[in-house]
Amino acid sequence: MEILISEEAIRARVVELGRAIEDEYRDRQLTIVAVLTGSLVFLADLMRQIRIPHRVGLYLASSYAGAVTEPGPELRIDRRFQPDVAGRDVLLLDDILDTGRTLGTLATGLREQGAASVRVAVLLRKLGRQVVPIEPDYVGFEIPDAFVVGYGLDFDDDYRHLPYIAVLDGRGQ
Ligand code: XMP
């Protein structure tokens, strides 16, 4: 496993993102809606760097099934923990923008539910993979087309605890 983004680099970038987001949403009613499970660590760190009042809601979405590194055809979304977003300024948060299917679907749904605005923040943007045209407003890091783990991202539900982002090689190591 090769470290792609160090713990220190992530920490510094999350502070920058937090400052930019709090400047943007000062005097507005911010609701962060995060896509679990991958964005769990990013959410926990980022929300503590956004020093203005905000609500947090959650989606549980999955498109990768088990020990595979390619998305499956079916995107499953559990909306049970999503707050009421009507009239709220929503920041949709995910760990990684890959094909864009997840965030594209969720952003459309939030607009349909009457959100006053919908912006998108991702820790990672994987280059050369996007098929759904969605432009994130906040991007932590752009990365090459490789399967990455750590800082919330998993392979077969493992490696989420790593404090850095690493590239997983073909044998899952
Ligand atoms: P889409 O294709 O909808 O995918 O943009 C977004 C979701 O796919 C997962 N994903 C990854 N998970 N390493 C991971 O651990 C990766 O390199 C990777 N690429 C995509 C992730 O759950 C994300 O929310």
Short mmCIF file of C-alpha atoms and ligand atoms in Angstrom, two decimals:
data_model
loop_
_atom_site.label_atom_id
_atom_site.label_comp_id
_atom_site.label_asym_id
_atom_site.label_seq_id
_atom_site.Cartn_x
_atom_site.Cartn_y
_atom_site.Cartn_z
CA MET A 1 0.00 0.00 0.00
CA GLU A 2 1.37 3.38 -1.00
CA ILE A 3 0.49 6.57 0.90
CA LEU A 4 -0.97 9.11 -1.51
CA ILE A 5 -2.04 11.88 0.88
CA SER A 6 -0.55 12.16 4.35
CA GLU A 7 -2.41 12.72 7.59
CA GLU A 8 -0.82 16.19 7.91
CA ALA A 9 -1.84 17.22 4.38
CA ILE A 10 -5.43 16.12 5.00
CA ARG A 11 -5.59 17.98 8.29
CA ALA A 12 -4.33 21.22 6.72
CA ARG A 13 -6.69 20.98 3.77
CA VAL A 14 -9.72 20.25 5.96
CA VAL A 15 -9.00 23.44 7.92
CA GLU A 16 -8.87 25.41 4.64
CA LEU A 17 -12.14 23.90 3.46
CA GLY A 18 -13.78 24.67 6.79
CA ARG A 19 -12.74 28.32 6.59
CA ALA A 20 -14.00 28.67 3.02
CA ILE A 21 -17.33 27.04 3.89
CA GLU A 22 -17.94 29.15 6.99
CA ASP A 23 -17.22 32.32 4.97
CA GLU A 24 -19.69 31.23 2.31
CA TYR A 25 -22.48 30.28 4.71
CA ARG A 26 -22.20 33.02 7.34
CA ASP A 27 -25.74 34.40 7.94
CA ARG A 28 -27.33 31.47 6.07
CA GLN A 29 -29.04 28.34 7.33
CA LEU A 30 -26.51 25.66 6.53
CA THR A 31 -27.41 21.98 6.55
CA ILE A 32 -24.67 19.50 5.75
CA VAL A 33 -25.95 16.23 4.33
CA ALA A 34 -23.18 13.63 4.29
CA VAL A 35 -23.08 10.35 2.38
CA LEU A 36 -22.18 7.47 4.65
CA THR A 37 -20.23 5.40 5.21
CA GLY A 38 -17.20 6.75 3.38
CA SER A 39 -17.57 10.39 4.42
CA LEU A 40 -17.83 9.64 8.15
CA VAL A 41 -14.29 10.70 9.06
CA PHE A 42 -14.27 13.69 6.70
CA LEU A 43 -17.60 14.89 8.13
CA ALA A 44 -16.43 14.59 11.72
CA ASP A 45 -13.25 16.56 11.04
CA LEU A 46 -14.78 19.14 8.69
CA MET A 47 -17.78 20.06 10.84
CA ARG A 48 -15.44 20.99 13.68
CA GLN A 49 -13.69 23.42 11.32
CA ILE A 50 -16.97 25.12 10.34
CA ARG A 51 -17.38 27.51 13.24
CA ILE A 52 -20.91 28.66 12.46
CA PRO A 53 -24.16 26.97 13.50
CA HIS A 54 -25.19 24.18 11.14
CA ARG A 55 -27.33 21.06 11.05
CA VAL A 56 -26.14 17.66 9.94
CA GLY A 57 -28.09 14.93 8.17
CA LEU A 58 -27.01 11.63 6.67
CA TYR A 59 -27.60 9.44 3.66
CA LEU A 60 -26.50 5.85 3.55
CA ALA A 61 -25.55 5.06 -0.04
CA SER A 62 -23.74 2.14 -1.60
CA SER A 63 -22.79 1.27 -5.13
CA TYR A 64 -19.73 -0.90 -4.48
CA ALA A 65 -20.68 -4.33 -3.16
CA GLY A 66 -18.18 -6.00 -0.84
CA ALA A 67 -14.68 -6.79 -2.07
CA VAL A 68 -14.85 -5.13 -5.47
CA THR A 69 -13.23 -1.96 -6.75
CA GLU A 70 -15.71 -1.18 -9.52
CA PRO A 71 -19.16 0.27 -8.83
CA GLY A 72 -22.10 -2.08 -9.26
CA PRO A 73 -25.00 -1.16 -11.50
CA GLU A 74 -27.35 -0.43 -8.65
CA LEU A 75 -27.13 2.64 -6.44
CA ARG A 76 -28.89 2.07 -3.11
CA ILE A 77 -29.82 5.10 -1.01
CA ASP A 78 -31.29 5.06 2.49
CA ARG A 79 -32.83 8.47 3.27
CA ARG A 80 -34.08 7.73 6.79
CA PHE A 81 -31.62 10.07 8.50
CA GLN A 82 -31.93 12.97 6.11
CA PRO A 83 -33.36 16.13 7.75
CA ASP A 84 -36.02 18.35 6.24
CA VAL A 85 -34.15 20.43 3.69
CA ALA A 86 -36.98 22.64 2.39
CA GLY A 87 -35.76 26.24 2.36
CA ARG A 88 -32.34 25.30 3.72
CA ASP A 89 -28.94 25.89 2.15
CA VAL A 90 -27.59 22.39 1.74
CA LEU A 91 -23.99 21.30 1.44
CA LEU A 92 -23.87 17.74 0.14
CA LEU A 93 -20.72 16.05 1.36
CA ASP A 94 -19.01 12.91 0.10
CA ASP A 95 -15.64 11.28 0.42
CA ILE A 96 -14.93 10.92 -3.29
CA LEU A 97 -16.34 11.98 -6.64
CA ASP A 98 -15.80 9.03 -8.96
CA THR A 99 -18.37 8.56 -11.75
CA GLY A 100 -20.62 11.23 -10.21
CA ARG A 101 -23.66 8.94 -10.12
CA THR A 102 -24.12 9.14 -6.35
CA LEU A 103 -23.79 12.89 -5.99
CA GLY A 104 -25.71 13.60 -9.20
CA THR A 105 -28.67 11.54 -7.98
CA LEU A 106 -28.61 13.00 -4.47
CA ALA A 107 -28.22 16.64 -5.60
CA THR A 108 -31.21 16.28 -7.92
CA GLY A 109 -33.27 14.78 -5.09
CA LEU A 110 -32.38 17.63 -2.69
CA ARG A 111 -33.43 20.26 -5.24
CA GLU A 112 -36.72 18.42 -5.78
CA GLN A 113 -37.32 18.52 -2.03
CA GLY A 114 -37.14 22.33 -2.06
CA ALA A 115 -33.63 23.04 -0.78
CA ALA A 116 -32.89 26.78 -1.18
CA SER A 117 -29.46 25.91 -2.60
CA VAL A 118 -27.39 22.78 -3.08
CA ARG A 119 -23.61 22.85 -3.15
CA VAL A 120 -21.25 19.90 -3.20
CA ALA A 121 -18.06 19.24 -1.23
CA VAL A 122 -15.79 16.23 -1.71
CA LEU A 123 -12.52 15.32 -0.11
CA LEU A 124 -11.27 13.62 -3.29
CA ARG A 125 -12.00 13.98 -6.95
CA LYS A 126 -10.84 11.07 -9.09
CA LEU A 127 -9.72 12.30 -12.49
CA GLY A 128 -10.82 10.66 -15.73
CA ARG A 129 -13.78 8.72 -14.33
CA GLN A 130 -16.72 11.09 -14.29
CA VAL A 131 -19.77 10.24 -16.39
CA VAL A 132 -22.42 12.40 -14.68
CA PRO A 133 -21.76 16.14 -15.18
CA ILE A 134 -21.67 17.47 -11.64
CA GLU A 135 -19.21 20.19 -10.66
CA PRO A 136 -18.21 20.14 -6.97
CA ASP A 137 -17.92 23.53 -5.26
CA TYR A 138 -15.28 22.36 -2.77
CA VAL A 139 -12.60 19.77 -3.56
CA GLY A 140 -9.95 18.66 -1.09
CA PHE A 141 -7.60 16.91 -3.50
CA GLU A 142 -7.63 15.74 -7.10
CA ILE A 143 -6.25 12.21 -7.43
CA PRO A 144 -5.37 9.87 -10.32
CA ASP A 145 -7.62 6.98 -11.33
CA ALA A 146 -6.65 4.46 -8.65
CA PHE A 147 -8.61 2.70 -5.93
CA VAL A 148 -7.89 4.45 -2.66
CA VAL A 149 -8.58 3.58 0.97
CA GLY A 150 -8.24 5.23 4.37
CA TYR A 151 -9.73 8.25 6.10
CA GLY A 152 -13.17 6.67 5.85
CA LEU A 153 -12.73 4.98 2.46
CA ASP A 154 -12.84 1.21 2.49
CA PHE A 155 -12.12 -1.96 0.60
CA ASP A 156 -14.54 -4.70 1.70
CA ASP A 157 -15.30 -2.59 4.80
CA ASP A 158 -11.68 -2.55 5.92
CA TYR A 159 -9.02 0.23 6.04
CA ARG A 160 -11.47 3.01 6.97
CA HIS A 161 -9.52 3.73 10.15
CA LEU A 162 -6.26 4.68 8.42
CA PRO A 163 -5.49 8.37 9.10
CA TYR A 164 -4.09 8.85 5.57
CA ILE A 165 -5.24 8.09 2.00
CA ALA A 166 -3.43 5.17 0.37
CA VAL A 167 -3.56 3.43 -3.00
CA LEU A 168 -4.60 -0.19 -2.75
CA ASP A 169 -2.79 -2.46 -5.15
CA GLY A 170 -4.47 -5.22 -7.17
CA ARG A 171 -4.26 -7.82 -4.43
CA GLY A 172 -6.04 -5.71 -1.86
CA GLN A 173 -2.81 -4.78 -0.02
P1 XMP B 1 -19.67 7.58 -7.80
O1 XMP B 1 -19.17 6.69 -8.90
O2 XMP B 1 -21.15 7.50 -7.63
O3 XMP B 1 -19.03 6.92 -6.54
O4 XMP B 1 -19.13 8.99 -7.93
C1 XMP B 1 -18.96 7.50 -5.35
C2 XMP B 1 -18.80 6.44 -4.29
O5 XMP B 1 -18.02 5.32 -4.75
C3 XMP B 1 -17.11 4.92 -3.76
N1 XMP B 1 -15.74 4.99 -4.34
C4 XMP B 1 -14.64 4.57 -3.73
N2 XMP B 1 -14.48 4.00 -2.53
N3 XMP B 1 -12.15 3.91 -2.91
C5 XMP B 1 -13.22 3.69 -2.12
O6 XMP B 1 -13.03 3.20 -1.02
C6 XMP B 1 -12.24 4.46 -4.14
O7 XMP B 1 -11.23 4.66 -4.82
C7 XMP B 1 -13.56 4.80 -4.57
N4 XMP B 1 -14.04 5.36 -5.71
C8 XMP B 1 -15.39 5.46 -5.53
C9 XMP B 1 -17.30 5.87 -2.61
O8 XMP B 1 -18.08 5.22 -1.63
C10 XMP B 1 -18.06 7.03 -3.14
O9 XMP B 1 -18.95 7.59 -2.21
#
